[in-house]
């Protein structure tokens, strides 16, 4: 069975590495220097998470992201 997960990607300002977090799996995240490596790492992180944790159904239902500008 295949299941799709949502990954939010941010860039760490200190290391310049990409950090990926799986929205539906709290605490499931990894990092890598580029997108191809991040994809491999995030798949490994998901497999490790699923192997160590029993999922509660239903999972979070990711809706989307917003980018909001404010004056500071």
Coordinates of C-alpha atoms in Angstrom, one line a residue, residues 3-63:
X3 CA 0.5 6.6 1.2
X4 CA 1.4 10.2 0.3
X5 CA 2.8 12.6 2.9
X6 CA 3.3 16.4 2.8
X7 CA 6.8 17.7 3.4
X8 CA 7.5 21.3 4.3
X9 CA 11.0 22.4 3.3
X10 CA 12.9 25.2 4.8
X11 CA 16.5 26.4 4.5
X12 CA 18.6 26.5 7.7
X13 CA 20.3 30.0 7.7
X14 CA 23.4 28.9 9.6
X15 CA 24.3 25.7 7.6
X16 CA 22.4 26.6 4.4
X17 CA 21.1 23.0 4.4
X18 CA 17.5 22.1 3.6
X19 CA 15.3 20.8 6.4
X20 CA 12.3 18.7 5.6
X21 CA 9.4 18.0 8.0
X22 CA 6.6 15.6 7.4
X23 CA 3.4 17.4 8.3
X24 CA 1.3 14.4 9.0
X25 CA 4.0 12.7 11.2
X26 CA 4.8 15.0 14.2
X27 CA 8.6 15.0 14.9
X28 CA 9.5 13.4 11.6
X29 CA 12.1 15.5 9.9
X30 CA 15.6 15.4 8.4
X31 CA 18.1 17.6 6.6
X32 CA 20.3 17.5 3.5
X33 CA 22.5 19.8 1.4
X34 CA 20.2 19.6 -1.7
X35 CA 16.8 18.4 -2.8
X36 CA 17.8 15.0 -4.3
X37 CA 19.5 14.0 -1.0
X38 CA 16.6 15.4 1.0
X39 CA 14.2 13.2 -0.9
X40 CA 16.2 10.1 0.0
X41 CA 16.6 11.2 3.6
X42 CA 12.9 12.0 4.1
X43 CA 11.9 8.7 2.7
X44 CA 14.2 7.0 5.1
X45 CA 12.9 9.1 8.0
X46 CA 9.3 8.2 7.1
X47 CA 10.1 4.5 7.0
X48 CA 11.9 4.7 10.4
X49 CA 9.0 6.7 11.9
X50 CA 6.4 4.2 10.6
X51 CA 8.5 1.3 11.8
X52 CA 8.7 2.7 15.3
X53 CA 5.3 4.2 15.8
X54 CA 1.7 3.1 15.5
X55 CA -0.2 5.7 13.6
X56 CA -3.4 7.1 15.0
X57 CA -6.1 7.4 12.4
X58 CA -7.1 9.7 10.9
X59 CA -3.8 11.5 10.2
X60 CA -3.7 15.3 10.0
X61 CA -5.3 16.7 6.9
X62 CA -2.8 19.2 5.4
X63 CA -4.5 22.1 3.8

